N, CA and C atoms as an extended XYZ file, in Angstrom:
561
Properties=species:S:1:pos:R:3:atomname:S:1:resname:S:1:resid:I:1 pbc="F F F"
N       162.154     -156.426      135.515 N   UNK     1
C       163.530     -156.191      135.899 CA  UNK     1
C       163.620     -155.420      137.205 C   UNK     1
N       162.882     -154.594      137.942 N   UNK     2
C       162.607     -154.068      139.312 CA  UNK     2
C       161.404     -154.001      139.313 C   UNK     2
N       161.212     -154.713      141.002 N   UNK     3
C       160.412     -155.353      141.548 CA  UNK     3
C       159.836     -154.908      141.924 C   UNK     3
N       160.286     -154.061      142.994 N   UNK     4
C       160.012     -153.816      144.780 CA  UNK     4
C       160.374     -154.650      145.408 C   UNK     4
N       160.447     -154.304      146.656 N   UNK     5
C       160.773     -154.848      148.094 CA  UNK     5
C       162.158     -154.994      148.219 C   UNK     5
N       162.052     -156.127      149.374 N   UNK     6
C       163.465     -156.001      149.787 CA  UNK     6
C       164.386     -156.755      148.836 C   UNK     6
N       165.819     -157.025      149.241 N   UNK     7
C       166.591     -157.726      148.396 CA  UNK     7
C       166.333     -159.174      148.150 C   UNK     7
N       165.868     -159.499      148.915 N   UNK     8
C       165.573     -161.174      149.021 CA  UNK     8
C       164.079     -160.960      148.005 C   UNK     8
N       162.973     -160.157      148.133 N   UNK     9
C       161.834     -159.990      147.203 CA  UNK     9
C       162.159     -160.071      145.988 C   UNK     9
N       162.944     -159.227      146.132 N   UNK    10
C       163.641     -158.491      144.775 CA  UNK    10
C       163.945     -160.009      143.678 C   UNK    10
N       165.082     -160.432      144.505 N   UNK    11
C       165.891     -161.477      143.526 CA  UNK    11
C       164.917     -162.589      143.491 C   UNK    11
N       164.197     -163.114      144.973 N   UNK    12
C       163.422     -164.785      144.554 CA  UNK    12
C       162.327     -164.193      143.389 C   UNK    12
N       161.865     -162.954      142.897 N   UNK    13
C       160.994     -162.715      141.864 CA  UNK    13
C       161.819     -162.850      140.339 C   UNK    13
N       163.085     -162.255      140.513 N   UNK    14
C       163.931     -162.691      139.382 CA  UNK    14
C       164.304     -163.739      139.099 C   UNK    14
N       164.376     -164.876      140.529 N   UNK    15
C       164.261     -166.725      139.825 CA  UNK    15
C       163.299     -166.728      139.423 C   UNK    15
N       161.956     -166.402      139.636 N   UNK    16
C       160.785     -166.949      139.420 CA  UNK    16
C       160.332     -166.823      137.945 C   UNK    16
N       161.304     -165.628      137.028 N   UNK    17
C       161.001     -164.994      135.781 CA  UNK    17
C       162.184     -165.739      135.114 C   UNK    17
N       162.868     -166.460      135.666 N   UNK    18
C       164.094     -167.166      134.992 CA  UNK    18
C       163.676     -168.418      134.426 C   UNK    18
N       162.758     -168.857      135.825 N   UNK    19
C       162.257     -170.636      135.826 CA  UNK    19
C       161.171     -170.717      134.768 C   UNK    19
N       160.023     -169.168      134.885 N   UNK    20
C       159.510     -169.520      133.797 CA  UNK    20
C       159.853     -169.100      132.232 C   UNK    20
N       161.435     -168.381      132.142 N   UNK    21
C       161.398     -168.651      130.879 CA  UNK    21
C       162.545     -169.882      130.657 C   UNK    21
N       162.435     -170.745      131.777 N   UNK    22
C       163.354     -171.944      131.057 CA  UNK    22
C       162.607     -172.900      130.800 C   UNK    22
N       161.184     -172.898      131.694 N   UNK    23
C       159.768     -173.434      130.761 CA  UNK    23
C       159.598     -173.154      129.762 C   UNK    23
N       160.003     -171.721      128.878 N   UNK    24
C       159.298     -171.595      127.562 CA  UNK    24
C       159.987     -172.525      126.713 C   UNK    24
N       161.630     -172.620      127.051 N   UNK    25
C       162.780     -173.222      126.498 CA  UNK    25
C       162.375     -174.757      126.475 C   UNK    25
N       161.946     -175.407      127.334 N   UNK    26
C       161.762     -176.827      127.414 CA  UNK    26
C       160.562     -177.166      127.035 C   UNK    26
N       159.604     -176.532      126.839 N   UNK    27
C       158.064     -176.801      125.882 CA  UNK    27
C       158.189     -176.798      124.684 C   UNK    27
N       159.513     -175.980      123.809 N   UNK    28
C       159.819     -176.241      122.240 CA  UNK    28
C       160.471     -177.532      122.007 C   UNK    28
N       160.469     -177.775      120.811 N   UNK    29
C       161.128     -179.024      120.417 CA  UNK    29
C       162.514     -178.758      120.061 C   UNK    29
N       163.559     -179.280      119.930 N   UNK    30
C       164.724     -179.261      119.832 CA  UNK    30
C       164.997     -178.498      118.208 C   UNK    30
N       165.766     -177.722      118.414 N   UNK    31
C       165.975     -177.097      117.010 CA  UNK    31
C       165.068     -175.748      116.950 C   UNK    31
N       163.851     -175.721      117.294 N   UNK    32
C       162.872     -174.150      117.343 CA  UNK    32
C       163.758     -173.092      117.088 C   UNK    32
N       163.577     -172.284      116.603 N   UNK    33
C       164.324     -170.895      116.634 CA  UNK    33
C       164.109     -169.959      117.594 C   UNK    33
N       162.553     -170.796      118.328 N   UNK    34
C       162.437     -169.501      119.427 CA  UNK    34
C       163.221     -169.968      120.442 C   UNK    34
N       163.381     -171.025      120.514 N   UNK    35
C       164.308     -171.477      121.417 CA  UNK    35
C       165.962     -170.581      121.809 C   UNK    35
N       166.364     -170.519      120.823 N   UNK    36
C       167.269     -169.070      120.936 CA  UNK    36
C       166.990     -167.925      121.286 C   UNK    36
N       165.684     -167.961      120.394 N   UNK    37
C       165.432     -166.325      121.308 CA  UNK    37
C       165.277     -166.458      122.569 C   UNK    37
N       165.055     -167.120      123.495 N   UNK    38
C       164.436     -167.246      124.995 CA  UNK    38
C       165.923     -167.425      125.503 C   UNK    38
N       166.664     -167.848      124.662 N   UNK    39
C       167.740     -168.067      125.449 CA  UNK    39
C       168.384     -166.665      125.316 C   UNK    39
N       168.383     -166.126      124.815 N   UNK    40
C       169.114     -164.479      124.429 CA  UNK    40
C       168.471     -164.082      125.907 C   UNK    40
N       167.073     -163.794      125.916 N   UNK    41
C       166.535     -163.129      127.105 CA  UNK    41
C       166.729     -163.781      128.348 C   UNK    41
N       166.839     -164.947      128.522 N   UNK    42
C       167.382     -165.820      129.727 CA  UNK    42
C       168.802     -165.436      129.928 C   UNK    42
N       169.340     -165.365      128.977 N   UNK    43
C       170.578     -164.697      129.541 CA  UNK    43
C       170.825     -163.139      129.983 C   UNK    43
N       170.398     -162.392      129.040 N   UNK    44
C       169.959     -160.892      129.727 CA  UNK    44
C       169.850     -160.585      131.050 C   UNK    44
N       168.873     -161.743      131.319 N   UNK    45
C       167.996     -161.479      132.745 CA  UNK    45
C       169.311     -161.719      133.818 C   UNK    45
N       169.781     -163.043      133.079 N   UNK    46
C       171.297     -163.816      134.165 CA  UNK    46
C       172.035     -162.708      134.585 C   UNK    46
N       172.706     -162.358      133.492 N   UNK    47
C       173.714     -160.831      133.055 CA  UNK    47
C       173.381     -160.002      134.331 C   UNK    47
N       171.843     -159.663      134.174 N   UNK    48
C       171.754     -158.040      134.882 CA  UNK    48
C       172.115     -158.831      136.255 C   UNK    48
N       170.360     -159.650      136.787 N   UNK    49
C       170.795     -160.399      137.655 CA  UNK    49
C       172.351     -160.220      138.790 C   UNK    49
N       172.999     -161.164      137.888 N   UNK    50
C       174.217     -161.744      138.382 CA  UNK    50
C       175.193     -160.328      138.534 C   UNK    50
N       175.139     -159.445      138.024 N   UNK    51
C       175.764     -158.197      137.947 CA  UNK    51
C       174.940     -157.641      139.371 C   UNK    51
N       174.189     -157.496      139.182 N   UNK    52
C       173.711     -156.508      140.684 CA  UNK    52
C       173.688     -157.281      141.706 C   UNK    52
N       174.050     -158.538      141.722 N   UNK    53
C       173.980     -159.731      143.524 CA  UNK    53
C       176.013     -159.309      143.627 C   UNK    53
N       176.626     -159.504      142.255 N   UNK    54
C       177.985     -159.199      142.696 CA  UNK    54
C       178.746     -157.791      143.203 C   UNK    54
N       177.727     -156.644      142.709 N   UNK    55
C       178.026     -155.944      143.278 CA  UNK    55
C       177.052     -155.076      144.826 C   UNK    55
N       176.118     -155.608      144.731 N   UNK    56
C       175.660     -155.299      146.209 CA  UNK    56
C       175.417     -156.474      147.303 C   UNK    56
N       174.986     -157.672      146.828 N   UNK    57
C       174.320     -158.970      147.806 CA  UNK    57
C       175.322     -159.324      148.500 C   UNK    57
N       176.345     -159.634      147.327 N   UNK    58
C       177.824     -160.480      148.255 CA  UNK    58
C       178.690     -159.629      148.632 C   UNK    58
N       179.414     -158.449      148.513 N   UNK    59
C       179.508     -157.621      149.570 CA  UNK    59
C       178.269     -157.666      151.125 C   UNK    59
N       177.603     -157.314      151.039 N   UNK    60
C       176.406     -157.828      152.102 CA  UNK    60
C       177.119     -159.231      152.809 C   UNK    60
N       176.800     -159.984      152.396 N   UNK    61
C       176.914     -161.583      152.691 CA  UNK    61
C       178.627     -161.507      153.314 C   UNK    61
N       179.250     -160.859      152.979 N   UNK    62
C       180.566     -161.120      153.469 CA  UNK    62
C       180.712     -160.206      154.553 C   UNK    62
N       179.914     -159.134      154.765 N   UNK    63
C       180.116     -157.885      156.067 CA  UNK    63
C       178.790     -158.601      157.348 C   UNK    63
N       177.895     -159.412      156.573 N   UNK    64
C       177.081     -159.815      157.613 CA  UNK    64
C       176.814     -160.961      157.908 C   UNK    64
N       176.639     -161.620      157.520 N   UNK    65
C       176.475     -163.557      157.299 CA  UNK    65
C       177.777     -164.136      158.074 C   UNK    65
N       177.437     -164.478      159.031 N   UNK    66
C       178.814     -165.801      159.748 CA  UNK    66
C       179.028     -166.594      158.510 C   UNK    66
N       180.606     -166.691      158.480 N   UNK    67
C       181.334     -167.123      157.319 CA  UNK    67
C       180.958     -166.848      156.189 C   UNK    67
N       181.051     -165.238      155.583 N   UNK    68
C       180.144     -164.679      154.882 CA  UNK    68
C       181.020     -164.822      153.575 C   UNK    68
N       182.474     -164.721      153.863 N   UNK    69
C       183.372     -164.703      152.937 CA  UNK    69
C       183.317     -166.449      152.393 C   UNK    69
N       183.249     -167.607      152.365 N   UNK    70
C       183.045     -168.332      152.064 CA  UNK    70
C       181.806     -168.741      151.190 C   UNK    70
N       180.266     -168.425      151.901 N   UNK    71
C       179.762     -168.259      151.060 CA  UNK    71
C       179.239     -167.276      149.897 C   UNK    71
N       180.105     -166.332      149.750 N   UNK    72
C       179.895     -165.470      148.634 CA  UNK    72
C       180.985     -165.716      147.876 C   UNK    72
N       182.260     -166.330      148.250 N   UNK    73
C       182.837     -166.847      147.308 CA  UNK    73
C       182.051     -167.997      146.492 C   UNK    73
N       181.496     -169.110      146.972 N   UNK    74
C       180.976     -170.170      146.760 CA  UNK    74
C       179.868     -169.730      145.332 C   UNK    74
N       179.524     -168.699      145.978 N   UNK    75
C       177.986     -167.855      145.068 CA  UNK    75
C       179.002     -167.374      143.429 C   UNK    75
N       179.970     -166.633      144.176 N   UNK    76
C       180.647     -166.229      142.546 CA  UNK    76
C       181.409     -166.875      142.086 C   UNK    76
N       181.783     -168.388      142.136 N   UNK    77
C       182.151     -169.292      141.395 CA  UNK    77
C       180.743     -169.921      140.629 C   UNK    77
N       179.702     -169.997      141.612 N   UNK    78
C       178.644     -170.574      140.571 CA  UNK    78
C       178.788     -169.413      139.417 C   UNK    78
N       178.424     -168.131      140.006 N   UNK    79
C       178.392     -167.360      138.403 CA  UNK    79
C       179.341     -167.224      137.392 C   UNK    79
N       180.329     -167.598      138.130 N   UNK    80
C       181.621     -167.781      136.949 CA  UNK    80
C       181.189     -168.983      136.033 C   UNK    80
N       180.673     -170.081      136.619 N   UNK    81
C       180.492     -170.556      135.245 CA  UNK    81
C       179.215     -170.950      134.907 C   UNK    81
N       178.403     -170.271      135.032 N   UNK    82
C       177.414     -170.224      134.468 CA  UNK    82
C       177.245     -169.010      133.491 C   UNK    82
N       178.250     -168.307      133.373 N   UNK    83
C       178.763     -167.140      132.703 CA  UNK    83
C       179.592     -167.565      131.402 C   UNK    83
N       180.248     -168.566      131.734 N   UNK    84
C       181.337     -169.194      130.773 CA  UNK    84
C       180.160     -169.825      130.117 C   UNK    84
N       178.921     -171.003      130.414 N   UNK    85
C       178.259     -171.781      129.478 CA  UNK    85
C       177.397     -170.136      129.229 C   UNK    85
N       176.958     -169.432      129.755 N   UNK    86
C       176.095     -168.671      128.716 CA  UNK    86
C       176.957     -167.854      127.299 C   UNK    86
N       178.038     -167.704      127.504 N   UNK    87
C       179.073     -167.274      126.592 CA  UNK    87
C       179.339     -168.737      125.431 C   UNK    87
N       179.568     -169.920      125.885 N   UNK    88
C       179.407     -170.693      125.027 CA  UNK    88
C       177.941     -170.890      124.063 C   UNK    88
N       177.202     -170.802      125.324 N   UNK    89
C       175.609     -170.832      124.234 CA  UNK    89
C       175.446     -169.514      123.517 C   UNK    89
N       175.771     -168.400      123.831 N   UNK    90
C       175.873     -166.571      122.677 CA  UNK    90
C       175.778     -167.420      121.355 C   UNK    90
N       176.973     -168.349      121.476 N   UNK    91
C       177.695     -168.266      119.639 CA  UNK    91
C       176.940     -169.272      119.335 C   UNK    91
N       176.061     -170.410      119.805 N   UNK    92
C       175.025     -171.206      119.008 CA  UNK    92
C       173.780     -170.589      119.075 C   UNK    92
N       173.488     -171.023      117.587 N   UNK    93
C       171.693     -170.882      117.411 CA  UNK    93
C       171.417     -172.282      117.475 C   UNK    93
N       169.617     -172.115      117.798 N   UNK    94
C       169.202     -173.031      117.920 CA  UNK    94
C       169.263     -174.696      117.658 C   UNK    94
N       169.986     -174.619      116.397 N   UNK    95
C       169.559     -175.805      114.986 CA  UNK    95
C       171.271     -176.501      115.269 C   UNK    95
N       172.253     -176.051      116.223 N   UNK    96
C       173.461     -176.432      116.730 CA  UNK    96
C       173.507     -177.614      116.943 C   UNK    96
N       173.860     -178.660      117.125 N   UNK    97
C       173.991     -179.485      117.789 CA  UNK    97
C       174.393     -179.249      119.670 C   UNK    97
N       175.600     -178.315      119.587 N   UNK    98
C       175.468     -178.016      121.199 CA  UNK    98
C       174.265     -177.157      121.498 C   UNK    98
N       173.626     -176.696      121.156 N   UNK    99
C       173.144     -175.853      121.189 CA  UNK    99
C       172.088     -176.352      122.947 C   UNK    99
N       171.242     -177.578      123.030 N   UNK   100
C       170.641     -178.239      123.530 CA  UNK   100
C       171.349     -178.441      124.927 C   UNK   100
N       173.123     -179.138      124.480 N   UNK   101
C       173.496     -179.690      125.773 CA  UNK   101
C       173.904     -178.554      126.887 C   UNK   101
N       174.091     -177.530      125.817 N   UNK   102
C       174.402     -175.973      126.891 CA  UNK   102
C       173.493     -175.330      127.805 C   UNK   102
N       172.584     -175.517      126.857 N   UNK   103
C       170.866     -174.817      127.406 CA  UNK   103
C       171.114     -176.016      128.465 C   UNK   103
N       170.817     -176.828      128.150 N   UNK   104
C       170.156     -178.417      129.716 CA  UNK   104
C       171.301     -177.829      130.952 C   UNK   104
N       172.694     -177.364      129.622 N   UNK   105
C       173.744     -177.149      131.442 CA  UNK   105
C       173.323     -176.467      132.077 C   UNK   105
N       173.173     -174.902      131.264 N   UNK   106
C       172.701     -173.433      132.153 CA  UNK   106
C       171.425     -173.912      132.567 C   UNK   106
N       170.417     -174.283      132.678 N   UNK   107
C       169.004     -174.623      133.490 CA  UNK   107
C       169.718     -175.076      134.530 C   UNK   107
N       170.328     -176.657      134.354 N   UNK   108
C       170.983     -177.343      136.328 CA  UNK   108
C       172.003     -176.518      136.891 C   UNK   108
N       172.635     -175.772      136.369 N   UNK   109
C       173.719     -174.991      136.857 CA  UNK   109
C       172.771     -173.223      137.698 C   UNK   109
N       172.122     -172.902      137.064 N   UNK   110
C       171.267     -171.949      137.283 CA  UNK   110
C       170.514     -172.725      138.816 C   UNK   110
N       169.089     -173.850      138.082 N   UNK   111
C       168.273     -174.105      139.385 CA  UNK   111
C       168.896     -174.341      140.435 C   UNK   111
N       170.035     -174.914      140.379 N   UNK   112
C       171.053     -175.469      141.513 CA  UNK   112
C       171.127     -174.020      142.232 C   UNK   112
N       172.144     -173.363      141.965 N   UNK   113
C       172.376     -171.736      141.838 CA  UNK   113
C       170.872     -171.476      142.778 C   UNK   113
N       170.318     -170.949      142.176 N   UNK   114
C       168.599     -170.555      143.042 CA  UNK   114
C       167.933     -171.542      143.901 C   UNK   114
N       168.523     -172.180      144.290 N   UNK   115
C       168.079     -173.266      145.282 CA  UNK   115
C       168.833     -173.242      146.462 C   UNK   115
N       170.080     -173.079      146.310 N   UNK   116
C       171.248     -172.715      147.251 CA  UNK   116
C       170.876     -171.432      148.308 C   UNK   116
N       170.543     -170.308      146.902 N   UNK   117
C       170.104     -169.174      147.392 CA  UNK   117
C       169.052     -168.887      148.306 C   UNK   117
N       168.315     -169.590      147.723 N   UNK   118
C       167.178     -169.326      148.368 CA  UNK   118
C       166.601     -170.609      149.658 C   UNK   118
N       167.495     -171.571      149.454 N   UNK   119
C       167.355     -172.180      151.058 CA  UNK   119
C       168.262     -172.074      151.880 C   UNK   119
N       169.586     -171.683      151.284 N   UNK   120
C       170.434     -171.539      152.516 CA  UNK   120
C       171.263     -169.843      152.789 C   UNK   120
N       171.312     -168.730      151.599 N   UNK   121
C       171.621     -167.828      152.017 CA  UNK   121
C       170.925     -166.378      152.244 C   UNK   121
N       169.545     -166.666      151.014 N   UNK   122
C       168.468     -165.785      151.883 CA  UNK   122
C       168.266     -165.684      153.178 C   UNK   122
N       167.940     -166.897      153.891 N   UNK   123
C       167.251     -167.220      154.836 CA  UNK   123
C       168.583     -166.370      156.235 C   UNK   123
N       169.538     -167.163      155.739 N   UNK   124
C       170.819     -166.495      156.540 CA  UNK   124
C       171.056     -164.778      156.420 C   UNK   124
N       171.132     -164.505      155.340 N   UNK   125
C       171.190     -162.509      155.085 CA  UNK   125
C       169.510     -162.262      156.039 C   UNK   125
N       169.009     -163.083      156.112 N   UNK   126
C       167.364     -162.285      156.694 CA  UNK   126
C       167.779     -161.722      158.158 C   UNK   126
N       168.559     -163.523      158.638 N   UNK   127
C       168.486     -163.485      160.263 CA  UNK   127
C       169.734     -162.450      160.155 C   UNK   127
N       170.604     -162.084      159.731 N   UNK   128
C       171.993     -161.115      159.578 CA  UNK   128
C       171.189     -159.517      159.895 C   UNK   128
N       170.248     -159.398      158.785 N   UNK   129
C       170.640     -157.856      158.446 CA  UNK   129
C       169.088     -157.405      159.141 C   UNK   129
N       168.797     -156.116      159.416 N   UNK   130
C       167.618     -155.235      159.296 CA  UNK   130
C       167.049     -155.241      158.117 C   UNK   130
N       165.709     -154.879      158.105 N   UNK   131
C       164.812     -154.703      157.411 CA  UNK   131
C       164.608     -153.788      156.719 C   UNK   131
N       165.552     -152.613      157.196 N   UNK   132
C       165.903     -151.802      156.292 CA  UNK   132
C       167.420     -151.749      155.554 C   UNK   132
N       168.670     -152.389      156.426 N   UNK   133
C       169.131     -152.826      155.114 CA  UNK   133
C       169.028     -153.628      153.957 C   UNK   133
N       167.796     -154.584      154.672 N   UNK   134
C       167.342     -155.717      153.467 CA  UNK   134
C       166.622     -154.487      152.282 C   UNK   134
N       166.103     -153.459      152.206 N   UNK   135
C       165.107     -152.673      151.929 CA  UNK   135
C       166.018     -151.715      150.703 C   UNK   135
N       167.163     -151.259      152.108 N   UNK   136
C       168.356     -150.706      151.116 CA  UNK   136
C       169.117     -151.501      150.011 C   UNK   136
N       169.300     -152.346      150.110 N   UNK   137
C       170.007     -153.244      149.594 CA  UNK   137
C       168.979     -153.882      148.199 C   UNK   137
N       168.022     -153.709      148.398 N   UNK   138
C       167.092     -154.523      147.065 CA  UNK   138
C       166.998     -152.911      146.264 C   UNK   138
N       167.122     -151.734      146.781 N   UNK   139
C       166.811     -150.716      146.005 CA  UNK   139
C       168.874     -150.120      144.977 C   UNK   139
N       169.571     -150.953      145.784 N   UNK   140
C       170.734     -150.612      145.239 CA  UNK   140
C       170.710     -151.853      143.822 C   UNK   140
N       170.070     -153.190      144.360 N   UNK   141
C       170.015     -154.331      143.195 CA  UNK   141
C       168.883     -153.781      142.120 C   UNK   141
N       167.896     -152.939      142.345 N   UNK   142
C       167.589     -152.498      141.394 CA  UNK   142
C       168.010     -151.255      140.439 C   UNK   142
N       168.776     -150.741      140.791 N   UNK   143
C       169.488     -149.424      140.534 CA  UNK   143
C       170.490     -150.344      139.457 C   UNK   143
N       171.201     -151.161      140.384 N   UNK   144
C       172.533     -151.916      139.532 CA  UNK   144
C       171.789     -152.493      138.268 C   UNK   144
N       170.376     -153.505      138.065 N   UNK   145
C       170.550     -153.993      137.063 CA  UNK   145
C       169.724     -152.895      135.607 C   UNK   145
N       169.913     -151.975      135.890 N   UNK   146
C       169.147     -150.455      135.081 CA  UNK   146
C       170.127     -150.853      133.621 C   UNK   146
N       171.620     -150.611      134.724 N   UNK   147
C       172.493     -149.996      133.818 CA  UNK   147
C       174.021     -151.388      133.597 C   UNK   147
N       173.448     -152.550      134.046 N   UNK   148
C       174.330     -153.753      134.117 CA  UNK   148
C       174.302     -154.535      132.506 C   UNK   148
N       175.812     -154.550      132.091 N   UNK   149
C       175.642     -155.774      130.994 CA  UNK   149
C       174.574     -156.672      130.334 C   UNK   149
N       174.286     -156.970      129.415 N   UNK   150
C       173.235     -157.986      129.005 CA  UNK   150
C       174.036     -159.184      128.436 C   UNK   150
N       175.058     -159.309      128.177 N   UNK   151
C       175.951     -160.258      127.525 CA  UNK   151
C       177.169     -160.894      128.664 C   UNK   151
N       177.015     -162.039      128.595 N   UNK   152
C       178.372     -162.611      129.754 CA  UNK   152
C       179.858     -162.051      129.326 C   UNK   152
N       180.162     -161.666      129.837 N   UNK   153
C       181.793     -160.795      130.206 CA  UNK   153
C       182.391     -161.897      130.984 C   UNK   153
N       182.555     -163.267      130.757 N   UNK   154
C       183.830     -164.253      131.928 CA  UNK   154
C       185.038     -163.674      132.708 C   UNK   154
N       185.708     -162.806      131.704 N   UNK   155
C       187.123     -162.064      132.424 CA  UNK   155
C       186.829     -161.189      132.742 C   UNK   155
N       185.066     -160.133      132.961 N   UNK   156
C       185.336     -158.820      133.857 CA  UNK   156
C       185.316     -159.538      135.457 C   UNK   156
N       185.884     -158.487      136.066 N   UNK   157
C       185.679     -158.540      137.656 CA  UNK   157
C       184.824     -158.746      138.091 C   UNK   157
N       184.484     -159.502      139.421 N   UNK   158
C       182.675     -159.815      139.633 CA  UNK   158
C       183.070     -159.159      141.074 C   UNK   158
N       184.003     -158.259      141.747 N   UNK   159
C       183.757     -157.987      143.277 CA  UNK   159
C       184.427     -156.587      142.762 C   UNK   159
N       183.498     -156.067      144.067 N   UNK   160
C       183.745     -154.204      143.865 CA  UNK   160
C       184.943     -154.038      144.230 C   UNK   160
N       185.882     -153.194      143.931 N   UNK   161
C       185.472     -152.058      143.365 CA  UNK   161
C       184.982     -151.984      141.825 C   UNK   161
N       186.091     -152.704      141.178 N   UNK   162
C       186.561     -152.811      139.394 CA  UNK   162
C       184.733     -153.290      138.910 C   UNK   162
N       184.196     -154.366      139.827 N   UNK   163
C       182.956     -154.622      138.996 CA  UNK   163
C       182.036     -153.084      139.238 C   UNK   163
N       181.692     -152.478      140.112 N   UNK   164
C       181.000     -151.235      140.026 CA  UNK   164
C       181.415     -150.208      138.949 C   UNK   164
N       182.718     -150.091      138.493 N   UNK   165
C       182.702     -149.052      138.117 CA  UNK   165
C       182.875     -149.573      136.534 C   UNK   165
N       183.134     -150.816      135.926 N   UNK   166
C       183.033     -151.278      134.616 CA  UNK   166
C       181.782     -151.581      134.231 C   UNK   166
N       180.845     -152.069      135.035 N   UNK   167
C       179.748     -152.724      134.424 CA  UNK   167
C       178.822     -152.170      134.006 C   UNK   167
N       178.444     -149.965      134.365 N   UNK   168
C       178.115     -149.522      133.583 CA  UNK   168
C       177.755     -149.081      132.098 C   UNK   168
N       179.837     -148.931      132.129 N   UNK   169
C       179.882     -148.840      130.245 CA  UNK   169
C       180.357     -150.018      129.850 C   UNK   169
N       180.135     -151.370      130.481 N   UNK   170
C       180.161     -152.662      129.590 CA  UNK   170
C       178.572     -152.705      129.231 C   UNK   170
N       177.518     -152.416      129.995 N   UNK   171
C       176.365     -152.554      129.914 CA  UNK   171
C       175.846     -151.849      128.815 C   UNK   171
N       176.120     -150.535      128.415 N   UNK   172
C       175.738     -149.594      127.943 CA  UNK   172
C       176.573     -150.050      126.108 C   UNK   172
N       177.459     -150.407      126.165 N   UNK   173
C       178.218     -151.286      125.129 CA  UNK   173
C       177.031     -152.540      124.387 C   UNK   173
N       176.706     -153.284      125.267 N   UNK   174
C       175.565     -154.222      125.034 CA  UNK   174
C       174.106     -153.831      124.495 C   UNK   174
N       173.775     -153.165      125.587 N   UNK   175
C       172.817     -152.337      125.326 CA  UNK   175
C       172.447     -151.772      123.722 C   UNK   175
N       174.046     -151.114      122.914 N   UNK   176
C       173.599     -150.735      121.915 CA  UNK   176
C       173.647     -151.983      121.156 C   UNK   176
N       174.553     -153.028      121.043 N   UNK   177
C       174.778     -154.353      120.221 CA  UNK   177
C       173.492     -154.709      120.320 C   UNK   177
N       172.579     -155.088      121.347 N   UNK   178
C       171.435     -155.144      121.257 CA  UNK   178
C       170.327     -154.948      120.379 C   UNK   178
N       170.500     -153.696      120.834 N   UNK   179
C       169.187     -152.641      119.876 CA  UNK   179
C       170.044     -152.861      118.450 C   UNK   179
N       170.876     -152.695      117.823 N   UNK   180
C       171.398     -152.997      116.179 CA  UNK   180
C       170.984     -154.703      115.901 C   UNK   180
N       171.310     -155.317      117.235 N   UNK   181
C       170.819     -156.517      116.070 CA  UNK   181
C       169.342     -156.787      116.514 C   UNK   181
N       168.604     -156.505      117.769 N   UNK   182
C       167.221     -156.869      117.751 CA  UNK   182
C       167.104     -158.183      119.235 C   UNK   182
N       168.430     -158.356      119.648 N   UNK   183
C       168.504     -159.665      120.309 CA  UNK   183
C       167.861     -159.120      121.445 C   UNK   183
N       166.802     -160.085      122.067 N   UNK   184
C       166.294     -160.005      123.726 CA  UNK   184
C       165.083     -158.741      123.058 C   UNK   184
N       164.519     -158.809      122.040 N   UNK   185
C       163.380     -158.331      121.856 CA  UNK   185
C       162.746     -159.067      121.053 C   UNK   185
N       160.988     -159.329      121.136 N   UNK   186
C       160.540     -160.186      120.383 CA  UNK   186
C       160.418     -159.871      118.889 C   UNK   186
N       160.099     -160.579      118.191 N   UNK   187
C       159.471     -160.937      116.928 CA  UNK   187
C       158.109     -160.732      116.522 C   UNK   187
């Protein structure tokens, strides 16, 4: 969950822990029970993730990136609904019938998502910013996802101010739902 490095380090290491647990997801057979569990922690990861790019990256992207406000809007509509299908997949277990077509959505909706990112607005925040705001900026995305949500919230705010100052004690809310039922820890 923190990396090191800069912000761009930071996050292409958090696709890289996404992709391989949507490998663990697609090596089970349909119905598995671990299959849920991976999806509990695939979403966790989304949650924090997506919580610390909305409140530090895209601010960034909109003060530095030519037409910055466009594409960070663009960025938090993907997470809007990839927020909405991880909230639809919460309430199925494995053995669902949707259970399958949600998971297949959040994987293309996600890789899409990290593909975008990482060929067209990394590359752009690189040529934008210093090396030490890239530096600053991956140490604020790790700070944010400490204390960020583990569960999709669709109707909280995803742009600062309202998302900085809720997503603490929404996080910390989760956090305990968590630990009582066991979800996003193994077996």
């Amino acid at each position: 969950m923190g990396h090191g490095g800069d912000v761009i380090a930071e996050l292409t290491t958090d696709h890289q822990e996404v992709e391989e647990m949507f490998g663990e997801i697609e090596a089970l057979p349909s119905g598995d029970p671990q299959r849920k569990q991976y999806a509990d922690k695939v979403t966790i990861e989304l949650v924090r993730h997506s919580i610390a790019e909305e409140a530090y990256l895209y601010p960034a992207v909109r003060e530095h990136v030519p037409d910055g406000d466009t594409v960070a809007d663009r960025e938090l509509e993907d997470h809007a609904e990839a927020e909405r299908t991880m909230k639809e997949l919460e309430r199925c277990e494995a053995d669902d019938p949707e259970f399958d077509r949600l998971i297949t959505q959040l994987m293309t909706e996600i890789r899409r998502h990290i593909q975008d990112e990482e060929d067209n607005l990394f590359p752009r925040l690189r040529e934008s910013c210093s090396a030490d705001a890239l530096n600053s900026l991956g140490e604020k995305v790790r700070t944010a996802k400490k204390t960020a949500p583990t569960r999709p919230h669709p109707a909280a705010p995803d742009t600062p101010p309202a998302n900085r100052l809720l997503a603490p004690g929404m996080g910390l809310v989760d956090r305990m739902r968590d630990a009582l039922t066991g979800r996003g820890k193994d077996d």
